[in-house]
GROMACS .gro file of C-alpha atoms in nm:
model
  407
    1UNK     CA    1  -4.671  20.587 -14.848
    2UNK     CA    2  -4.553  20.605 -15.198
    3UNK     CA    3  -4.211  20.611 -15.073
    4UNK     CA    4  -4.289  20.301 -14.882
    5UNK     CA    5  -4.430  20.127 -15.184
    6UNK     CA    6  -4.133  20.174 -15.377
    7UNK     CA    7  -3.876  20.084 -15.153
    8UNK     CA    8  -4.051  19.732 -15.111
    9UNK     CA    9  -4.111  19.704 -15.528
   10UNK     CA   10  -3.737  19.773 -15.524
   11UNK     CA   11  -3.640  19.542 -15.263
   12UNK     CA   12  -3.840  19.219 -15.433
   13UNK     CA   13  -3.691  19.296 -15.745
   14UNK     CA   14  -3.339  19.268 -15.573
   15UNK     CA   15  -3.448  18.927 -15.428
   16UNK     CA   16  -3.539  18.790 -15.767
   17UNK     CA   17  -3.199  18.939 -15.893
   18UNK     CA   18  -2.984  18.729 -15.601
   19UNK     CA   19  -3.194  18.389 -15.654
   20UNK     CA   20  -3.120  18.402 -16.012
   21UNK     CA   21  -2.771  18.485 -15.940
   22UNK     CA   22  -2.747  18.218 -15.667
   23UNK     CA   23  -2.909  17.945 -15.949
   24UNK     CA   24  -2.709  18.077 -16.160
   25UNK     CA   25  -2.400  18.021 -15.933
   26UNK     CA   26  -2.534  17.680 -15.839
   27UNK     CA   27  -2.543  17.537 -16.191
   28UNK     CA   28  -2.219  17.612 -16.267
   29UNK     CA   29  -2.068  17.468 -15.903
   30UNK     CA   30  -2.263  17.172 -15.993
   31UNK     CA   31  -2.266  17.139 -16.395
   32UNK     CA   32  -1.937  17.313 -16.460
   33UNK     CA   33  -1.884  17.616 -16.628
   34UNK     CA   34  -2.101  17.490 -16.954
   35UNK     CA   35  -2.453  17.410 -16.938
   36UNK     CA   36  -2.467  17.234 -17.298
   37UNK     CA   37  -2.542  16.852 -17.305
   38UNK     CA   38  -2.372  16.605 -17.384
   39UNK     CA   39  -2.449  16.232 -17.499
   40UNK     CA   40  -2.209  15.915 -17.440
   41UNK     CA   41  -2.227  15.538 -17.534
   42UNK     CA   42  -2.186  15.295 -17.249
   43UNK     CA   43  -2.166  14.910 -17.418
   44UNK     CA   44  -2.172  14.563 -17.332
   45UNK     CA   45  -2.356  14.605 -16.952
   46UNK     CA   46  -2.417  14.229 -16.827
   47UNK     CA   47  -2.776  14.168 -16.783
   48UNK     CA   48  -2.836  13.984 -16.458
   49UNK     CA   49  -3.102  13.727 -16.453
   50UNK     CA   50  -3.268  13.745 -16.070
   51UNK     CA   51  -3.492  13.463 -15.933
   52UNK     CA   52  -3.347  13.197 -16.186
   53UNK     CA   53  -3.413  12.989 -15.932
   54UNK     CA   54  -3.763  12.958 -15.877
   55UNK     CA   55  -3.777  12.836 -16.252
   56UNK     CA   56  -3.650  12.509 -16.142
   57UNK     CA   57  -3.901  12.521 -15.854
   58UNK     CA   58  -4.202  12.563 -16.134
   59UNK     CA   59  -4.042  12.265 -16.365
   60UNK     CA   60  -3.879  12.514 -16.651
   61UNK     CA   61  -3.589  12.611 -16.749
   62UNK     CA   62  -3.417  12.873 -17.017
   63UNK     CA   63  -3.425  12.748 -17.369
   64UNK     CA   64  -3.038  12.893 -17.414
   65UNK     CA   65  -2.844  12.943 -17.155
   66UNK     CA   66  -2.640  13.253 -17.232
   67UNK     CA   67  -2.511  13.584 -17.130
   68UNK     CA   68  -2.680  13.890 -17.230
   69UNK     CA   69  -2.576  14.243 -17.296
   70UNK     CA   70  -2.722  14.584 -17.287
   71UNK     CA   71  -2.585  14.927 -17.423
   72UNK     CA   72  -2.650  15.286 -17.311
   73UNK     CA   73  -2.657  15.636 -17.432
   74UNK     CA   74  -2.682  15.876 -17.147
   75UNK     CA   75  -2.683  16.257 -17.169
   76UNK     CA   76  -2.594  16.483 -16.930
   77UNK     CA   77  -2.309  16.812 -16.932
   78UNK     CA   78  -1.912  16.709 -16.973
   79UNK     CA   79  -1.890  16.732 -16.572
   80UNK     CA   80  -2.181  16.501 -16.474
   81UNK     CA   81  -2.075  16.273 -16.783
   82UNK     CA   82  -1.733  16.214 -16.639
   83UNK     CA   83  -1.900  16.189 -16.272
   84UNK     CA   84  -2.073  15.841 -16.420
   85UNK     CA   85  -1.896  15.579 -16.244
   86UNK     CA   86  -1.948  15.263 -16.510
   87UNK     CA   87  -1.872  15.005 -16.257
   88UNK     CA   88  -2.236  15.088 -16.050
   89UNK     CA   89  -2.450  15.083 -16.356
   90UNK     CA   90  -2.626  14.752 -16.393
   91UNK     CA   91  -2.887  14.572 -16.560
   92UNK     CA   92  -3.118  14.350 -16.455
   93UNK     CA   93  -3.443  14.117 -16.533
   94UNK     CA   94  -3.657  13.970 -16.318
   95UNK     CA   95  -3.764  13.608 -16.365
   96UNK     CA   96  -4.022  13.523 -16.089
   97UNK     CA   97  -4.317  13.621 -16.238
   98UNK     CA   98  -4.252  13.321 -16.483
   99UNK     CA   99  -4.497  13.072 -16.423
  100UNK     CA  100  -4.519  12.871 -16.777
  101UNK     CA  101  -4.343  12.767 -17.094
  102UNK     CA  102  -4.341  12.965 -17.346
  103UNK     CA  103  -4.183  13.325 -17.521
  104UNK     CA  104  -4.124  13.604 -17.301
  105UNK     CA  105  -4.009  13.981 -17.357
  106UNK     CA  106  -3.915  14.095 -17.007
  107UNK     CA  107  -3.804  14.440 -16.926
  108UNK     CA  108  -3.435  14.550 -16.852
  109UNK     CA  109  -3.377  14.747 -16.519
  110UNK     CA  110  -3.129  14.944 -16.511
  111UNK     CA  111  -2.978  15.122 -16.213
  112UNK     CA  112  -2.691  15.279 -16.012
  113UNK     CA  113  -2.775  15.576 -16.304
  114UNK     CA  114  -2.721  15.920 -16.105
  115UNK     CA  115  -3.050  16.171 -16.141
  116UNK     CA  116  -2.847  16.447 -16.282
  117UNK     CA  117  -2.791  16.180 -16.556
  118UNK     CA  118  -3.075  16.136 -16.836
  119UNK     CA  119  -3.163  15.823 -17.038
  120UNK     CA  120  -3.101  15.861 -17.416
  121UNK     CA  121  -3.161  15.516 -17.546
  122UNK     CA  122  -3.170  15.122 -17.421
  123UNK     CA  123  -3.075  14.911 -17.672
  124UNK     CA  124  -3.262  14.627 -17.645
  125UNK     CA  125  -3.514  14.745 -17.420
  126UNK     CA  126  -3.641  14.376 -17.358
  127UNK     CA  127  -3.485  14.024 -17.378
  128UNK     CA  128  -3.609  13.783 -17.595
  129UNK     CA  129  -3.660  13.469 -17.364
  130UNK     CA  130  -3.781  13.115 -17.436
  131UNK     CA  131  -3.865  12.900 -17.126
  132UNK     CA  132  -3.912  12.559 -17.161
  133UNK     CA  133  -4.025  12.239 -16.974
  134UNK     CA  134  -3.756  12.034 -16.765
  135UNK     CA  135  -3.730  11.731 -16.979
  136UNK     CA  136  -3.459  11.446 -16.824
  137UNK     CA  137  -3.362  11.090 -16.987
  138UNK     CA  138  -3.113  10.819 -16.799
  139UNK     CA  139  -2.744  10.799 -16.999
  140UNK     CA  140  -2.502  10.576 -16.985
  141UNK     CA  141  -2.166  10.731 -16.892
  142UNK     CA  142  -1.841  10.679 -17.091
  143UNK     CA  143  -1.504  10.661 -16.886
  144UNK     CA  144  -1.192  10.825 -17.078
  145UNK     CA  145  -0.866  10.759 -16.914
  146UNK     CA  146  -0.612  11.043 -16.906
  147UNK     CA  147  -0.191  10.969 -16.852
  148UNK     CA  148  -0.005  10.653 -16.861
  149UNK     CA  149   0.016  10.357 -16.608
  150UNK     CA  150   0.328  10.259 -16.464
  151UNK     CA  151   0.543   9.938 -16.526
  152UNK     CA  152   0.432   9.954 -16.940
  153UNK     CA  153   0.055   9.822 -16.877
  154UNK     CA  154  -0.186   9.955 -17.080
  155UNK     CA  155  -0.569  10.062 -16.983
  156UNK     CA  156  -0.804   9.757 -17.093
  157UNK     CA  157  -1.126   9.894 -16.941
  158UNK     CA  158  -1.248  10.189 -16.792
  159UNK     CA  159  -1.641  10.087 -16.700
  160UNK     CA  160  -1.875  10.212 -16.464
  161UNK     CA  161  -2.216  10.059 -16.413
  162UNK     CA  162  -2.402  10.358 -16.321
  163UNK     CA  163  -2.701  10.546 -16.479
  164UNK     CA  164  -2.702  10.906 -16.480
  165UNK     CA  165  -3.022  11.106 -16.521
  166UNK     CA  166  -2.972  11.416 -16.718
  167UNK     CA  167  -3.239  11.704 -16.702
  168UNK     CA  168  -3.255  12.029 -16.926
  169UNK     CA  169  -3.458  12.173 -17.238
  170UNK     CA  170  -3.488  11.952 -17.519
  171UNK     CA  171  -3.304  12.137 -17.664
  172UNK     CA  172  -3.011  12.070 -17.466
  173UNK     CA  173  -3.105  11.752 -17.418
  174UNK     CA  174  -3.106  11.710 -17.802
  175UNK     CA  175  -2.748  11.851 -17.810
  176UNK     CA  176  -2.601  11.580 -17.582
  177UNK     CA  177  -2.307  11.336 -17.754
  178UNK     CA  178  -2.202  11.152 -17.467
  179UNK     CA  179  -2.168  11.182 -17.085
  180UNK     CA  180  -1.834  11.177 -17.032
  181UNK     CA  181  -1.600  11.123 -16.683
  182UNK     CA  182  -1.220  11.119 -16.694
  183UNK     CA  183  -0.993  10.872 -16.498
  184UNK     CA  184  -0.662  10.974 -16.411
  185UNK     CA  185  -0.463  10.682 -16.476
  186UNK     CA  186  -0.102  10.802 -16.429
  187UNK     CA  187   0.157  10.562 -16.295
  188UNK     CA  188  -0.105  10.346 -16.164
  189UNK     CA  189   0.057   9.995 -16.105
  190UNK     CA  190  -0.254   9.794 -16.045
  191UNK     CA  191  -0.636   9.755 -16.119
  192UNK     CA  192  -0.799  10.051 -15.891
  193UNK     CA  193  -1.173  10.185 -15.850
  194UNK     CA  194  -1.240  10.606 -15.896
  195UNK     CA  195  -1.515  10.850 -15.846
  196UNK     CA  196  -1.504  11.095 -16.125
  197UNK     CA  197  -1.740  11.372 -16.194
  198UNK     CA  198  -1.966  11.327 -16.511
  199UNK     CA  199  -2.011  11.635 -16.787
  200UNK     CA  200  -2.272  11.625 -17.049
  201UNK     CA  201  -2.089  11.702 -17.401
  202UNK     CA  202  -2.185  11.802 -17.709
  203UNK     CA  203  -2.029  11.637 -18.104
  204UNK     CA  204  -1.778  11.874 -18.053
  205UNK     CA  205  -1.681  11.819 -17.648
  206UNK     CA  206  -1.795  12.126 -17.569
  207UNK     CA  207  -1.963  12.091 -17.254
  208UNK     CA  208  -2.309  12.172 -17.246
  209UNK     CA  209  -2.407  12.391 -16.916
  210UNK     CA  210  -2.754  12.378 -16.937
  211UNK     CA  211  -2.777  12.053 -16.861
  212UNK     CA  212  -2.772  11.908 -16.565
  213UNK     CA  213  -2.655  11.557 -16.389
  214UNK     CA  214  -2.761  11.316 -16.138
  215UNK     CA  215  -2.549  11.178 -15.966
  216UNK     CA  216  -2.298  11.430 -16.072
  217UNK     CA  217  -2.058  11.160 -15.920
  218UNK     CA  218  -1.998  10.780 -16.052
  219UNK     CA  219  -1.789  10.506 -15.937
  220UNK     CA  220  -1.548  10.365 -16.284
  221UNK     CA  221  -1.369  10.043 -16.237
  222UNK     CA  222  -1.014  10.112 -16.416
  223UNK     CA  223  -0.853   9.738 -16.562
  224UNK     CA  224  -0.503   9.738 -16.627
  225UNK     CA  225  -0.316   9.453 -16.854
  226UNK     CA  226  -0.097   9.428 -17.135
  227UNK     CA  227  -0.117   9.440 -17.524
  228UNK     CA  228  -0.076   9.203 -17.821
  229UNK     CA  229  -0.135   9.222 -18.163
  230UNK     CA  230  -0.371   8.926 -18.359
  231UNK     CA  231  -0.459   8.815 -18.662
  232UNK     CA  232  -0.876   8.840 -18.751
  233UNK     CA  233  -0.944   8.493 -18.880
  234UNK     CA  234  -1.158   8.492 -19.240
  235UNK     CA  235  -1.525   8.392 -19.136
  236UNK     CA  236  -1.706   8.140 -19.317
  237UNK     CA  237  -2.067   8.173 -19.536
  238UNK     CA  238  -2.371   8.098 -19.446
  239UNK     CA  239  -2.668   8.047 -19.669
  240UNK     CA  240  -2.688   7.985 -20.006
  241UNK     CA  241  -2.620   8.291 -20.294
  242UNK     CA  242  -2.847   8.291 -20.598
  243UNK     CA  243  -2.838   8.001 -20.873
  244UNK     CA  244  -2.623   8.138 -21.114
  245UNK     CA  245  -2.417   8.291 -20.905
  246UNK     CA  246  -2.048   8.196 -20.665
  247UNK     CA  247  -1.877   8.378 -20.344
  248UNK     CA  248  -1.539   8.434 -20.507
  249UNK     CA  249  -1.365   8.576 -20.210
  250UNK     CA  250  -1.410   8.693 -19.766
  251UNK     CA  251  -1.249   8.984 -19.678
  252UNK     CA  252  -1.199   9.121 -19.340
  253UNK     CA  253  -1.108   9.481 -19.251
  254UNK     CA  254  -0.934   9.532 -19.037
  255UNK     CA  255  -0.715   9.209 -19.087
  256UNK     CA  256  -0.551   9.215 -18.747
  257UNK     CA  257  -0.646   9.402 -18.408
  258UNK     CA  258  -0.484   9.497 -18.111
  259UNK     CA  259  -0.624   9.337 -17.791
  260UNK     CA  260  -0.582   9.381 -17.432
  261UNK     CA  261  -0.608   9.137 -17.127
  262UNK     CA  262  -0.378   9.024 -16.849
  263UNK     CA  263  -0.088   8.821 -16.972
  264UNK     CA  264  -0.162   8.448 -16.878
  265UNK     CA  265  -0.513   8.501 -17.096
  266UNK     CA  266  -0.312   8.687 -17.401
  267UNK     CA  267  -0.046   8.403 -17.374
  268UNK     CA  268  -0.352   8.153 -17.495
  269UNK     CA  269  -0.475   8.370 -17.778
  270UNK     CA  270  -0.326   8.318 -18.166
  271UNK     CA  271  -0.620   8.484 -18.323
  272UNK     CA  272  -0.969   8.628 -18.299
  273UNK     CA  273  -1.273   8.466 -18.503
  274UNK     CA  274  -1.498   8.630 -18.632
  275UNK     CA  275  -1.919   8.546 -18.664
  276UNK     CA  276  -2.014   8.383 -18.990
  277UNK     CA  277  -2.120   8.614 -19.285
  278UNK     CA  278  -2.504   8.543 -19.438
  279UNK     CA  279  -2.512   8.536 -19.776
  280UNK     CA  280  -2.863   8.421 -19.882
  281UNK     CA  281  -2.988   8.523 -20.218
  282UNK     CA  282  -2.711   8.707 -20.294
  283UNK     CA  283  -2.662   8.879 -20.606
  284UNK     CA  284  -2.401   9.112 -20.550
  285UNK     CA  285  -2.136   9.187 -20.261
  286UNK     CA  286  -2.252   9.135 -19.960
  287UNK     CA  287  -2.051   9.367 -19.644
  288UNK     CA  288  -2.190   9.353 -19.282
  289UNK     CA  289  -2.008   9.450 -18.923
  290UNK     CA  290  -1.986   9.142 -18.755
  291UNK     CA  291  -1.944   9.057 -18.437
  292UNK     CA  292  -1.536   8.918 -18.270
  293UNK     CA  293  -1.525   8.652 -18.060
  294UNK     CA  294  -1.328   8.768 -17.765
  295UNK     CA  295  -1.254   8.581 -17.482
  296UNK     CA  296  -1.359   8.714 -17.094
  297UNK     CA  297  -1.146   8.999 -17.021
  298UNK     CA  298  -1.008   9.096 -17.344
  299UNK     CA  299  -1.048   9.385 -17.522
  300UNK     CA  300  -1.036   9.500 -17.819
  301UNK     CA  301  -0.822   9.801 -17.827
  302UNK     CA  302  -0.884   9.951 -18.160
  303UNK     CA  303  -1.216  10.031 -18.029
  304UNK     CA  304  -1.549   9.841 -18.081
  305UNK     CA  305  -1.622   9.469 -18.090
  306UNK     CA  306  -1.723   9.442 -18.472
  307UNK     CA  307  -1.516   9.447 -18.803
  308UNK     CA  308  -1.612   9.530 -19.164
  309UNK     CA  309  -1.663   9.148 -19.327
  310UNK     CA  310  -1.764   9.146 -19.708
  311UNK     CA  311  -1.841   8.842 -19.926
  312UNK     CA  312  -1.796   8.936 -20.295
  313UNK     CA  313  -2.048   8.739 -20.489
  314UNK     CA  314  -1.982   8.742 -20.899
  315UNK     CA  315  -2.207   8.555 -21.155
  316UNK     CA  316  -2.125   8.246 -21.284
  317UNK     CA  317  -1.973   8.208 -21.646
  318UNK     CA  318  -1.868   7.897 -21.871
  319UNK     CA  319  -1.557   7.880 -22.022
  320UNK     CA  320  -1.399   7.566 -22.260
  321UNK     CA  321  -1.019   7.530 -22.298
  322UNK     CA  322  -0.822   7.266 -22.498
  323UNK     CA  323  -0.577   7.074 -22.276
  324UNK     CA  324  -0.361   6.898 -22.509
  325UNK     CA  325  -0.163   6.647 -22.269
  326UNK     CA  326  -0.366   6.374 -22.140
  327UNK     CA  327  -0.147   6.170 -21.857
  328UNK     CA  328  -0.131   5.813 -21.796
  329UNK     CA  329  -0.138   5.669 -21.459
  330UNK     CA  330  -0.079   5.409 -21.321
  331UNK     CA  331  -0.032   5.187 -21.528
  332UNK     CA  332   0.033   4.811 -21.465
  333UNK     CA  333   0.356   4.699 -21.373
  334UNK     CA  334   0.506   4.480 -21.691
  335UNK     CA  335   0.273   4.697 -21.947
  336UNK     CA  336   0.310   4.993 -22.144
  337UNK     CA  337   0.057   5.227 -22.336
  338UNK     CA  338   0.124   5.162 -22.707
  339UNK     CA  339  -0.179   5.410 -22.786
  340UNK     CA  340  -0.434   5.642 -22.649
  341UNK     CA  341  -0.709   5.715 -22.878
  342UNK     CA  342  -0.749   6.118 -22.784
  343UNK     CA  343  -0.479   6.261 -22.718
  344UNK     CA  344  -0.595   6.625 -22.595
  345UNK     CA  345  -0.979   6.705 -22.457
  346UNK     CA  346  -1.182   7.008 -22.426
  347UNK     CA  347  -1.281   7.110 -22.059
  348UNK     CA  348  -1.551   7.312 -21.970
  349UNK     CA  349  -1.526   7.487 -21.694
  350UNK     CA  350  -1.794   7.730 -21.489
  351UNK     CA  351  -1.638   7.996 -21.247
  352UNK     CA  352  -1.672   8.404 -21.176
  353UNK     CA  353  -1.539   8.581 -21.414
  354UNK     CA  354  -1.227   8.683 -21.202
  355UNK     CA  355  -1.124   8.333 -21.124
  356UNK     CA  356  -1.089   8.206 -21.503
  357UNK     CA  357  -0.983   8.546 -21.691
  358UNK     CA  358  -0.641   8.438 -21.594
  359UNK     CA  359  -0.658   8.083 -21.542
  360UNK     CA  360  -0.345   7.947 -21.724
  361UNK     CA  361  -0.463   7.623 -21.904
  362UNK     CA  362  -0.145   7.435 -21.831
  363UNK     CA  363  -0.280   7.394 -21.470
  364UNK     CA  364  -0.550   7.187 -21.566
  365UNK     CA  365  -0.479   6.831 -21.493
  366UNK     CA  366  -0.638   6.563 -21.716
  367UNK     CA  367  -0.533   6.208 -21.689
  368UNK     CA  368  -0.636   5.840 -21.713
  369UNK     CA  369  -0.650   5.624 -21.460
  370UNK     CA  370  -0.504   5.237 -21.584
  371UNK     CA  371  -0.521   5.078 -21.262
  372UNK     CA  372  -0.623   4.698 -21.294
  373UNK     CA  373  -0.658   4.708 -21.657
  374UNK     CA  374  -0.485   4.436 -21.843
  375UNK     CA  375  -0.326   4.349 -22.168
  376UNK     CA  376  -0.506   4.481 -22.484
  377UNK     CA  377  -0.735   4.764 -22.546
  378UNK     CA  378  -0.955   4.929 -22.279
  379UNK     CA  379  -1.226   5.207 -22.236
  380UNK     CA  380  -1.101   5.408 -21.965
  381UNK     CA  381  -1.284   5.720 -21.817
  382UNK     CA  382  -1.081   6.066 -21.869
  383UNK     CA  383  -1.065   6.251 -21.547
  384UNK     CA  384  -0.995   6.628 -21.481
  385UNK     CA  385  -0.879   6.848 -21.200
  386UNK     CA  386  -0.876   7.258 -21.251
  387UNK     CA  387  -0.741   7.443 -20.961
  388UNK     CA  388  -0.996   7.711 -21.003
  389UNK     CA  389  -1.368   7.692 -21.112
  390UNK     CA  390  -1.573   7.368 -21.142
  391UNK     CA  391  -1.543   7.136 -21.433
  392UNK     CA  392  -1.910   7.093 -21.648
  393UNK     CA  393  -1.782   6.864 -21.875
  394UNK     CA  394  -1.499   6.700 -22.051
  395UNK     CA  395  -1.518   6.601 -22.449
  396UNK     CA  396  -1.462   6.291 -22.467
  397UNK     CA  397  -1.568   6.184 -22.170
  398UNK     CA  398  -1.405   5.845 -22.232
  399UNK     CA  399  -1.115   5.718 -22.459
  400UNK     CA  400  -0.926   5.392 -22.571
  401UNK     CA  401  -0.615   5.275 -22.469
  402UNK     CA  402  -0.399   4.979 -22.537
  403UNK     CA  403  -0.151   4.792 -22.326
  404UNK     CA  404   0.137   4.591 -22.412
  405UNK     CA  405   0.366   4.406 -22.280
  406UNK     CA  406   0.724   4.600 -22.171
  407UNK     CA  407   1.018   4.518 -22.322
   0.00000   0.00000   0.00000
């Protein structure tokens, strides 16, 4: 019986040597010949938003629309490290159980991670998410025009009438420059009509993807005609500057524009006017866009329908020169003037500062008029002309002169 005992002992104790062996054996068929572990990095997994869609369905939408990233470190030994296919591993986060604005830290999911694999770190964990409200806001749409027409005509309008509604956060919303949609005008001969597909851009022309448009689709008329260069005519004032003070001078900038319209119309068009310039109370310069006058169906292809007008506005001053030739006209056929009592004046003259700085005095006319007067000594009234500023006074303001008889 003893015997027996033993023989069993000894035959469990064999047992528990072969399974060891055999897990043993197993470890290294499936591990490789080492058993140490081993850590790698795996970077830059794409995240994978699921259910996106039933945001729109609850009136929200992502603050940023962006990719996101997760990075791994796995451990594991060398063989089942080199057994981790990269491509199956992905990462995902589930949206539906977003039911509200607001901030949200949702979970990342990994999987296609085998289970002789291990998890050493997630970095990040969580996204950072902020959902928003659908906000939208009707646009006008502006129609660029890409290539040249055929036959050396030039684009003169590329309109559409329609309205787009744009939707997004308002953030994106915020973002929004224009709503562009591009024409392809490239040997086109005559005036046509397109459909061209509108993109929300950004200051920079980036286009903004979290936005969205509706229609996506507008009709644009496209207007083809030739060019001609014009001159901008100088407005005129309007109101009254301060007392004491003078508009010296209209300036327009630019001083000529290129316009656009079909040939018979540009044929009747010398120059453009321009709106009149208000200058009421004025003190100082006075610069305002103001509006061209452009006839139907011309355009102004510089860009815009306004130039830069300014109206510079100096103080008045008073300023006396000494004009020592007085002239005599006419005088009476058969008489002659023996003497003229004054023969020089002093003019006063008020003007801005810039027109009489350089006002040369020889181009002040002063003169007496002798029409009708007869034979003898007269009073006559002394007269005076500047071509700049406005004569105050003349000393004397009358003088003698006498007539005689011709030899």
């Amino acid at each position: 019986m003893k015997n027996s005992m033993k023989s069993e002992t000894k035959a469990k104790v064999i047992r528990i040597i072969i399974a060891v062996f055999l897990a043993i054996f197993m470890w290294v068929y499936v591990n490789g010949s080492s058993i140490d572990l081993v850590s790698q990095e795996i970077n830059s997994i794409p995240v994978t938003l699921t259910n996106s869609d039933t945001l729109a369905a609850k009136g929200l939408v992502l603050d940023v629309q962006k990719s996101y990233y997760v990075n791994l470190r796995i451990k594991g030994t060398e063989k089942n490290i080199e057994a981790v296919k990269t491509s199956e591993i992905t990462a995902e986060v589930d949206l539906k159980d977003i039911n509200e604005a607001g901030s949200y830290t949702p979970k990342i999911v990994l999987k296609g991670l085998p289970n002789s694999i291990t998890m050493d770190e997630v970095k990040p964990e969580t996204l950072q998410l902020q959902v928003d409200k659908i906000e939208d806001k009707d646009q006008s749409v502006t129609i660029n025009a890409s290539g040249k027409p055929g036959n050396n005509l030039s684009v003169i309008s590329a309109e559409t009438n329609d309205t787009v509604k744009v939707s997004g956060s308002s953030d994106d919303l915020a973002k929004i420059s224009s709503l562009n949609a591009t024409a392809n005008v490239q040997g086109l001969m005559d005036d046509a009509t397109q459909f061209l597909e509108v993109q929300a851009v950004d200051a920079s022309g980036n286009v903004l993807t979290g936005v969205e448009c509706q229609p996506k689709v507008v009709k644009a008329d496209i207007v083809l005609g030739n060019t001609k260069e014009v001159p901008v005519t100088t407005p005129k004032t309007s109101g009254d500057v301060s007392s004491g003070y003078k508009v010296s001078s209209v300036t327009v900038n630019p001083s000529s524009i290129t316009i656009g319209g079909k040939q018979a119309v540009l044929d009747q068009i010398s120059s453009v006017a321009v709106s009149d310039i208000n200058v009421s109370g004025a003190v100082s310069n006075v610069t305002s866009e103001n509006s061209l006058s452009l006839p139907n169906g011309v355009t102004n292809m510089d860009g815009g329908n306004k130039v830069k007008v300014t109206a510079a506005v100096e103080a008045l001053i008073e300023k006396s020169y000494t004009v020592d030739t007085v002239e005599k006209r006419n005088v009476p056929e058969g008489l002659t003037v023996s003497k003229l009592q004054d023969s020089s004046v002093v003019v006063k003259l008020s003007g801005t500062a810039s027109e009489l700085q350089n006002l040369d005095v020889k181009t002040i006319a002063v003169w007496v008029d002798l029409t009708g007067k007869a034979k003898g000594k007269s009073d006559v009234q002394i007269q005076v002309k500047s071509p700049k500023g406005s004569v105050k006074s003349v000393s004397p303001e009358k003088t003698f002169v006498t007539l005689e008889e011709s030899e």
